[in-house]
Coordinates of C-alpha atoms and ligand atoms in Angstrom, one line a residue:
X1 CA -10.4 32.6 -8.7
X2 CA -7.1 33.2 -10.9
X3 CA -3.9 31.8 -9.8
X4 CA -0.3 33.2 -9.3
X5 CA 2.3 33.2 -12.0
X6 CA 3.7 29.5 -11.8
X7 CA 6.9 29.8 -10.4
X8 CA 7.3 25.9 -11.6
X9 CA 5.7 23.7 -14.4
X10 CA 5.0 20.6 -12.1
X11 CA 1.9 19.7 -11.1
X12 CA 2.3 17.8 -7.5
X13 CA -0.2 15.3 -6.4
X14 CA -2.8 15.3 -4.1
X15 CA -1.5 19.3 -3.8
X16 CA -4.3 21.9 -3.9
X17 CA -1.2 24.5 -5.3
X18 CA -3.8 27.5 -3.9
X19 CA -3.1 26.9 -0.8
X20 CA 0.0 24.7 -0.2
X21 CA 3.5 25.9 0.5
X22 CA 6.0 25.9 -1.7
X23 CA 7.3 22.3 -2.1
X24 CA 10.2 21.4 -0.1
X25 CA 14.0 20.6 -2.6
X26 CA 15.1 17.4 -1.6
X27 CA 18.8 16.7 -3.0
X28 CA 19.4 13.3 -1.2
X29 CA 18.8 10.7 0.9
X30 CA 20.5 8.2 3.4
X31 CA 18.6 5.9 6.0
X32 CA 16.0 7.3 7.2
X33 CA 16.9 10.7 6.3
X34 CA 16.2 13.3 3.3
X35 CA 18.6 15.9 2.9
X36 CA 18.1 19.3 1.2
X37 CA 20.3 21.4 -1.1
X38 CA 21.1 23.2 1.9
X39 CA 21.9 20.4 3.9
X40 CA 19.1 20.3 6.5
X41 CA 18.1 16.6 7.3
X42 CA 14.4 15.5 7.6
X43 CA 13.3 12.3 9.3
X44 CA 11.4 10.1 7.1
X45 CA 8.5 9.1 9.4
X46 CA 6.4 8.1 6.8
X47 CA 9.0 6.2 4.3
X48 CA 7.9 8.8 1.5
X49 CA 4.5 7.6 1.3
X50 CA 5.1 3.7 2.7
X51 CA 7.2 2.7 -0.5
X52 CA 10.6 2.8 1.8
X53 CA 11.2 -0.3 3.8
X54 CA 15.0 -1.0 4.8
X55 CA 16.1 2.5 4.3
X56 CA 16.9 5.4 1.5
X57 CA 19.5 4.5 -1.1
X58 CA 20.4 1.1 0.6
X59 CA 23.7 0.0 -0.8
X60 CA 22.9 -3.5 -1.8
X61 CA 19.7 -2.2 -3.8
X62 CA 21.8 1.0 -5.3
X63 CA 24.5 -1.7 -6.6
X64 CA 21.6 -4.0 -7.9
X65 CA 20.5 -1.2 -10.3
X66 CA 23.6 0.5 -11.4
X67 CA 25.0 -3.0 -12.4
X68 CA 21.5 -3.9 -14.2
X69 CA 21.5 -0.4 -15.7
X70 CA 24.6 -1.3 -17.4
X71 CA 23.9 -4.9 -18.9
X72 CA 20.3 -4.1 -20.1
X73 CA 17.9 -1.3 -19.4
X74 CA 14.5 -2.6 -21.1
X75 CA 13.4 -5.0 -23.4
X76 CA 9.9 -5.4 -24.7
X77 CA 8.5 -8.1 -22.5
X78 CA 5.9 -9.7 -24.8
X79 CA 7.8 -12.0 -26.6
X80 CA 11.0 -12.4 -24.3
X81 CA 12.1 -12.6 -21.1
X82 CA 15.1 -11.8 -18.9
X83 CA 17.1 -13.2 -15.8
X84 CA 15.7 -9.9 -13.2
X85 CA 12.1 -11.3 -14.3
X86 CA 12.6 -15.0 -14.6
X87 CA 14.5 -14.7 -10.8
X88 CA 12.0 -12.3 -9.4
X89 CA 9.1 -14.2 -10.5
X90 CA 10.5 -17.7 -8.9
X91 CA 11.4 -15.9 -5.4
X92 CA 8.2 -14.5 -5.0
X93 CA 6.2 -17.3 -5.6
X94 CA 8.7 -19.3 -3.0
X95 CA 8.3 -16.2 -0.3
X96 CA 4.1 -15.6 -0.7
X97 CA 1.7 -17.4 0.7
X98 CA 1.7 -21.0 -0.8
X99 CA -1.2 -21.8 -4.0
X100 CA -0.2 -18.7 -5.8
X101 CA 1.8 -19.8 -9.0
X102 CA 2.4 -16.8 -11.3
X103 CA 3.4 -13.0 -11.5
X104 CA 2.3 -10.7 -13.5
X105 CA 4.5 -7.6 -13.7
X106 CA 3.0 -3.7 -14.1
X107 CA 4.7 -0.6 -12.1
X108 CA 2.2 0.7 -9.5
X109 CA 0.1 -0.2 -6.6
X110 CA -3.0 0.8 -9.4
X111 CA -2.3 -1.1 -11.9
X112 CA -1.1 -4.4 -9.9
X113 CA -4.6 -3.9 -8.6
X114 CA -6.5 -3.1 -11.8
X115 CA -4.5 -6.1 -13.3
X116 CA -6.0 -8.0 -9.9
X117 CA -9.7 -7.2 -11.1
X118 CA -9.5 -7.5 -14.5
X119 CA -7.4 -11.1 -14.1
X120 CA -11.1 -12.0 -11.7
X121 CA -12.9 -11.0 -14.4
X122 CA -11.2 -13.0 -16.9
X123 CA -11.3 -15.9 -14.8
X124 CA -15.1 -15.6 -14.9
X125 CA -15.7 -15.0 -18.3
X126 CA -13.3 -17.5 -19.0
X127 CA -14.5 -20.2 -17.7
X128 CA -18.1 -19.6 -19.4
X129 CA -19.9 -18.1 -16.3
X130 CA -19.5 -14.4 -16.4
X131 CA -19.5 -12.9 -12.8
X132 CA -18.8 -9.2 -12.6
X133 CA -19.5 -7.6 -9.2
X134 CA -16.7 -6.9 -7.1
X135 CA -17.4 -6.7 -3.2
X136 CA -14.9 -4.0 -1.4
X137 CA -14.6 -2.9 2.1
X138 CA -16.3 0.6 3.3
X139 CA -13.4 2.8 3.6
X140 CA -11.0 1.0 1.2
X141 CA -8.8 2.3 -0.7
X142 CA -6.7 0.6 -3.6
X143 CA -5.1 3.5 -6.3
X144 CA -6.5 6.4 -8.2
X145 CA -7.2 5.1 -11.7
X146 CA -10.8 4.3 -12.4
X147 CA -11.3 0.4 -11.9
X148 CA -9.3 1.2 -8.4
X149 CA -11.3 4.4 -7.6
X150 CA -14.5 2.5 -8.0
X151 CA -13.3 -0.5 -5.4
X152 CA -12.3 2.3 -3.1
X153 CA -14.2 4.4 -0.9
X154 CA -16.3 7.4 -2.8
X155 CA -15.5 10.7 -1.2
X156 CA -14.2 14.2 -2.2
X157 CA -11.3 12.6 -3.3
X158 CA -13.3 11.0 -6.7
X159 CA -16.5 12.7 -6.7
X160 CA -15.7 14.5 -10.0
X161 CA -15.1 11.1 -11.4
X162 CA -18.1 9.0 -10.0
X163 CA -20.1 8.7 -13.5
X164 CA -17.1 6.6 -14.9
X165 CA -16.6 4.9 -11.7
X166 CA -18.5 1.4 -11.8
X167 CA -20.5 -0.1 -9.0
X168 CA -19.3 -2.1 -6.1
X169 CA -21.3 -3.8 -3.5
X170 CA -19.7 -2.0 -0.1
X171 CA -19.7 -4.3 3.1
X172 CA -19.1 -2.1 6.5
X173 CA -15.4 -1.8 7.8
X174 CA -15.0 -5.0 10.3
X175 CA -14.3 -2.5 13.4
X176 CA -13.6 -4.1 16.5
X177 CA -17.0 -5.7 18.1
X178 CA -19.1 -5.6 14.7
X179 CA -17.1 -7.8 12.9
X180 CA -20.0 -10.4 12.6
X181 CA -22.0 -7.8 11.3
X182 CA -19.0 -7.4 8.3
X183 CA -19.3 -11.1 7.6
X184 CA -22.9 -11.2 7.6
X185 CA -22.9 -8.9 4.8
X186 CA -20.8 -10.7 3.0
X187 CA -22.2 -13.7 3.1
X188 CA -25.3 -11.6 2.1
X189 CA -23.6 -9.9 -0.5
X190 CA -22.2 -13.2 -2.1
X191 CA -26.1 -15.1 -1.6
X192 CA -27.7 -11.8 -3.5
X193 CA -25.6 -11.7 -6.6
X194 CA -23.1 -14.1 -8.1
X195 CA -19.8 -12.4 -6.7
X196 CA -16.6 -12.6 -8.7
X197 CA -14.3 -11.0 -6.2
X198 CA -14.0 -9.8 -2.8
X199 CA -11.2 -7.1 -2.7
X200 CA -9.1 -5.8 0.6
X201 CA -6.5 -4.3 2.4
X202 CA -5.4 -7.3 4.8
X203 CA -5.7 -6.0 8.8
X204 CA -5.1 -2.6 7.9
X205 CA -6.6 -0.2 5.6
X206 CA -4.2 2.9 4.6
X207 CA -5.6 5.5 3.0
X208 CA -8.6 5.0 4.7
X209 CA -7.7 6.5 7.8
X210 CA -4.7 3.7 9.2
X211 CA -8.0 1.0 10.5
X212 CA -7.0 -1.7 12.0
X213 CA -9.1 -5.0 11.8
X214 CA -8.4 -8.6 13.0
X215 CA -6.6 -11.7 10.8
X216 CA -9.5 -13.8 12.4
X217 CA -11.9 -11.8 10.1
X218 CA -9.7 -11.7 7.3
X219 CA -9.6 -16.0 7.8
X220 CA -13.6 -16.0 8.3
X221 CA -13.8 -13.9 5.0
X222 CA -11.7 -16.9 3.1
X223 CA -14.3 -19.2 4.4
X224 CA -17.4 -17.5 3.2
X225 CA -15.6 -16.9 -0.5
X226 CA -14.8 -20.4 -0.6
X227 CA -18.2 -21.7 0.5
X228 CA -19.7 -18.9 -2.4
X229 CA -16.6 -19.3 -5.1
X230 CA -15.7 -16.3 -5.1
X231 CA -12.5 -14.9 -6.0
X232 CA -10.4 -13.4 -2.4
X233 CA -8.0 -10.3 -3.7
X234 CA -5.4 -9.3 -1.3
X235 CA -4.3 -5.5 -1.6
X236 CA -1.0 -5.8 0.0
X237 CA 0.3 -2.7 -2.0
X238 CA 0.9 -1.2 1.5
X239 CA 1.0 -4.3 4.1
X240 CA 3.5 -6.1 2.5
X241 CA 6.7 -6.4 3.2
X242 CA 7.2 -6.6 6.8
X243 CA 4.7 -3.5 7.4
X244 CA 2.0 -5.4 9.5
X245 CA 5.0 -7.5 11.6
X246 CA 5.0 -10.5 8.6
X247 CA 6.4 -10.3 5.6
X248 CA 2.7 -10.6 3.9
X249 CA -0.2 -9.6 6.5
X250 CA -2.4 -12.7 4.6
X251 CA 0.1 -15.3 6.6
X252 CA -1.0 -13.8 10.2
X253 CA -4.5 -15.2 9.2
X254 CA -3.3 -18.2 7.7
X255 CA -4.7 -17.9 4.4
X256 CA -3.7 -17.6 1.0
X257 CA -5.8 -15.1 -1.2
X258 CA -6.5 -16.3 -5.3
X259 CA -4.8 -13.0 -6.0
X260 CA -2.4 -11.0 -4.1
X261 CA -1.3 -7.5 -5.4
X262 CA 2.3 -6.0 -4.6
X263 CA 4.5 -2.9 -5.1
X264 CA 5.4 0.2 -2.7
X265 CA 8.4 -2.1 -0.8
X266 CA 9.0 -4.9 -3.6
X267 CA 12.2 -2.7 -4.6
X268 CA 12.7 -1.2 -1.2
X269 CA 11.0 1.6 -2.3
X270 CA 14.0 2.2 -4.8
X271 CA 11.9 1.7 -8.5
X272 CA 8.3 1.5 -9.5
X273 CA 7.4 -2.1 -9.8
X274 CA 4.4 -4.0 -9.4
X275 CA 3.4 -7.6 -9.3
X276 CA 0.5 -9.4 -9.4
X277 CA 0.3 -13.2 -8.1
X278 CA -2.2 -15.5 -9.0
X279 CA -3.8 -19.2 -8.3
X280 CA -3.1 -21.6 -10.9
X281 CA -6.7 -21.5 -11.8
X282 CA -6.6 -17.9 -12.8
X283 CA -3.9 -18.8 -15.5
X284 CA -5.3 -21.6 -16.4
X285 CA -8.7 -20.1 -16.9
X286 CA -6.6 -17.8 -19.5
X287 CA -4.6 -20.8 -20.8
X288 CA -5.9 -21.5 -24.3
X289 CA -5.6 -22.3 -27.7
X290 CA -8.6 -19.7 -28.3
X291 CA -7.0 -16.4 -28.5
X292 CA -9.5 -14.2 -27.2
X293 CA -8.6 -15.9 -23.6
X294 CA -5.3 -14.2 -23.8
X295 CA -4.7 -12.0 -20.5
X296 CA -4.8 -8.5 -22.3
X297 CA -3.1 -6.5 -20.3
X298 CA 0.9 -4.6 -20.7
X299 CA 2.6 -1.6 -19.5
X300 CA 5.5 -0.4 -21.6
X301 CA 7.8 -0.9 -18.1
X302 CA 6.0 -4.4 -17.6
X303 CA 9.2 -6.1 -15.9
X304 CA 11.5 -3.2 -17.0
X305 CA 14.9 -5.2 -15.8
X306 CA 16.3 -2.6 -13.8
X307 CA 13.6 -2.5 -11.2
X308 CA 13.4 -6.0 -11.4
X309 CA 16.7 -6.0 -10.5
X310 CA 16.0 -3.6 -7.5
X311 CA 13.3 -6.0 -6.5
X312 CA 15.9 -9.5 -6.3
X313 CA 18.6 -7.3 -4.3
X314 CA 15.4 -6.5 -1.8
X315 CA 15.2 -10.0 -1.6
X316 CA 18.1 -10.7 -1.0
X317 CA 18.0 -8.3 1.7
X318 CA 15.3 -10.2 3.2
X319 CA 17.2 -13.6 2.7
X320 CA 20.4 -12.3 3.8
X321 CA 19.8 -10.2 6.8
X322 CA 17.3 -10.2 10.0
X323 CA 14.9 -8.1 8.7
X324 CA 12.0 -9.5 10.7
X325 CA 14.0 -9.0 13.6
X326 CA 14.1 -5.1 12.7
X327 CA 10.5 -5.2 11.7
X328 CA 9.7 -7.0 15.4
X329 CA 12.2 -4.4 17.3
X330 CA 10.2 -1.6 15.6
X331 CA 7.4 -3.0 16.6
X332 CA 8.1 -3.1 20.3
X333 CA 9.5 0.4 20.3
X334 CA 6.2 1.7 19.1
X335 CA 4.1 -0.3 22.1
X336 CA 5.6 1.2 24.6
X337 CA 5.5 4.5 23.1
X338 CA 1.7 4.1 22.4
X339 CA 1.1 2.9 25.9
X340 CA 2.6 6.1 27.3
X341 CA 0.7 8.5 24.4
X342 CA -2.8 6.2 25.9
X343 CA -3.3 8.3 28.9
X344 CA -3.3 11.8 27.1
X345 CA -6.7 12.7 26.0
X346 CA -5.9 14.6 23.3
X347 CA -5.9 12.0 21.5
X348 CA -8.0 9.1 20.4
X349 CA -8.0 5.5 19.2
X350 CA -4.7 5.0 19.7
X351 CA -3.8 1.9 17.2
X352 CA -0.9 -1.0 15.8
X353 CA 0.1 -2.8 13.5
X354 CA 3.0 -4.4 12.9
X355 CA 5.6 -1.3 12.4
X356 CA 2.6 0.9 11.8
X357 CA 1.3 3.3 14.6
X358 CA -1.8 5.5 14.4
X359 CA -3.6 7.3 16.4
X360 CA -6.7 10.3 16.3
X361 CA -5.8 13.9 17.5
X362 CA -9.2 14.8 19.0
X363 CA -10.8 18.4 16.8
X364 CA -14.1 19.4 16.9
X365 CA -13.6 18.6 12.7
X366 CA -12.4 15.6 11.7
X367 CA -12.0 13.6 8.3
X368 CA -9.4 14.3 5.3
X369 CA -10.5 17.5 4.7
X370 CA -9.9 18.5 8.5
X371 CA -7.6 21.8 8.8
X372 CA -5.5 20.2 11.5
X373 CA -3.9 18.3 8.9
X374 CA -1.4 20.5 6.9
X375 CA -1.1 22.3 10.3
X376 CA 0.4 19.1 11.6
X377 CA 2.7 18.7 9.0
X378 CA 4.0 22.4 8.9
X379 CA 4.8 22.0 13.1
X380 CA 6.4 18.5 12.1
X381 CA 8.2 19.8 9.0
X382 CA 9.5 22.7 11.5
X383 CA 11.1 20.2 13.9
X384 CA 12.6 18.2 11.1
X385 CA 10.3 15.3 10.8
X386 CA 8.3 14.7 7.9
X387 CA 4.7 13.2 9.1
X388 CA 1.6 13.7 6.7
X389 CA -1.6 13.1 8.3
X390 CA -4.6 11.9 7.0
X391 CA -6.9 14.5 8.4
X392 CA -6.4 14.5 12.2
X393 CA -4.9 11.2 11.9
X394 CA -1.3 10.9 12.5
X395 CA 0.4 8.3 12.0
X396 CA 4.1 6.6 12.2
X397 CA 5.3 4.7 9.7
X398 CA 9.3 4.9 9.3
X399 CA 12.2 2.8 7.4
X400 CA 13.2 -0.1 9.5
X401 CA 16.4 1.1 9.9
X402 CA 14.9 3.9 12.2
X403 CA 16.8 4.1 15.6
X404 CA 15.2 4.4 19.3
X405 CA 16.2 7.9 19.6
X406 CA 14.5 8.5 16.5
X407 CA 11.8 7.5 17.5
X408 CA 11.7 9.1 20.3
X409 CA 12.1 12.6 18.2
X410 CA 8.8 11.7 16.6
X411 CA 7.0 11.0 19.5
X412 CA 7.7 13.8 21.3
X413 CA 7.3 15.6 18.6
X414 CA 3.9 14.4 18.4
X415 CA 2.7 15.1 21.8
X416 CA 4.1 18.7 21.9
X417 CA 1.6 19.1 18.1
X418 CA -1.5 18.6 20.1
X419 CA -1.4 21.4 21.9
X420 CA 0.0 23.4 19.4
X421 CA -2.6 22.5 17.5
X422 CA -5.7 22.8 19.7
X423 CA -4.5 26.4 20.5
X424 CA -4.4 27.0 16.8
X425 CA -1.4 28.7 17.2
X426 CA 2.2 27.6 15.8
Ligands
PLP1 C1 -0.8 3.1 -2.5 C2 -1.5 2.2 -2.4 C3 -2.3 1.7 -3.8 C4 -2.2 2.3 -4.9 O1 -0.5 2.5 -5.1 P1 0.2 3.3 -6.1 O2 1.7 2.8 -6.3 O3 0.5 4.5 -5.4 O4 -0.7 3.4 -7.4 C5 -3.0 0.9 -3.9 N1 -3.5 0.1 -2.6 C6 -2.9 0.3 -1.5 C7 -3.6 -0.7 -0.4 C8 -2.2 1.5 -1.4 O5 -2.2 1.5 0.0

């Protein structure tokens, strides 16, 4: 088809430009709100794609960014270091589950996971027992680069790139009541082949549809990995920084992964930065007089000082403010509202994981490409609320500064939306 004369050269992410409405310009943001140039406010109920934790333009983080930008903007990180990176790495090791001793910086969730996969394979190769097989969960999402797409579920998102993707062993999602099947499949996979690593999104699969699973199952996976000498990679890019009710989701299972991926909320959602933490053993496997055992990875902006300063300011907020209390309050606000919605039979699979609430609108054709998604989004925007359903799955993932009144607005819009979408009208 011929495309209309473009108004803008910008190509937007996950956007079908032939059908999408014109993008909404945002000129400012504060707390839980985005502001258009005309001064209209939009309640950011998805934390601008899951990144903003405390709120937009948090004064402490903004001040740290400003201060660092005037001191040191950027420096090559091979052979050089700086205080923001050193302090941030130390703080991350202190806060993370015990046993994670080293921090590798990069700049997005995808690169954090790519680094994790490369660390895992490097560990095995450098140990002289090459293992390359990766095990991942059904419905997983780990990013949009070729390696992370390989670990992620296959579908319409990556069909064009299928020939480039490497093969992984897929185990079923541990849905409530079917956990044993997952564990059995994992055990069988570990016995069938020497497995390098299992990669999971702990407690809740995000882009796969906000699918919740149990901490006990994660603990059991840890035991299976230990039995078969398999590395466990926890992709906490979305679940980290309080989203699931604890600082990191792994805490709820009482486990330490061998590799932990962090991004999104690492800077409170203010600047792109990611960190991949690993055990002493993985670092040690790359520590050698043999230069061929070097961990060969870098991005130009590895540990950018301004981003690291934003990360440190975020950690300062976690230390100085009652963030976990806010998270607990937000979780109980969701719980009460979800309980009220439970009786509404236009919704199914009402679920929650900490500060994340999700429910499926009953429609004839479900899935990401379901028509319901864009129509719902348009409806919510007409109410001044940013929600971006995954197909017919509506989820709320607001910044922690959201108030009870604001959340009530979101829930009444959700209840009103069902009528609008099911009737096909506006
Ligand atoms: C968002 C996400 C990623 C990718 O992060 P980007 O910063 O978008 O590259 C990876 N894993 C999970 C679980 C995510 O939610």
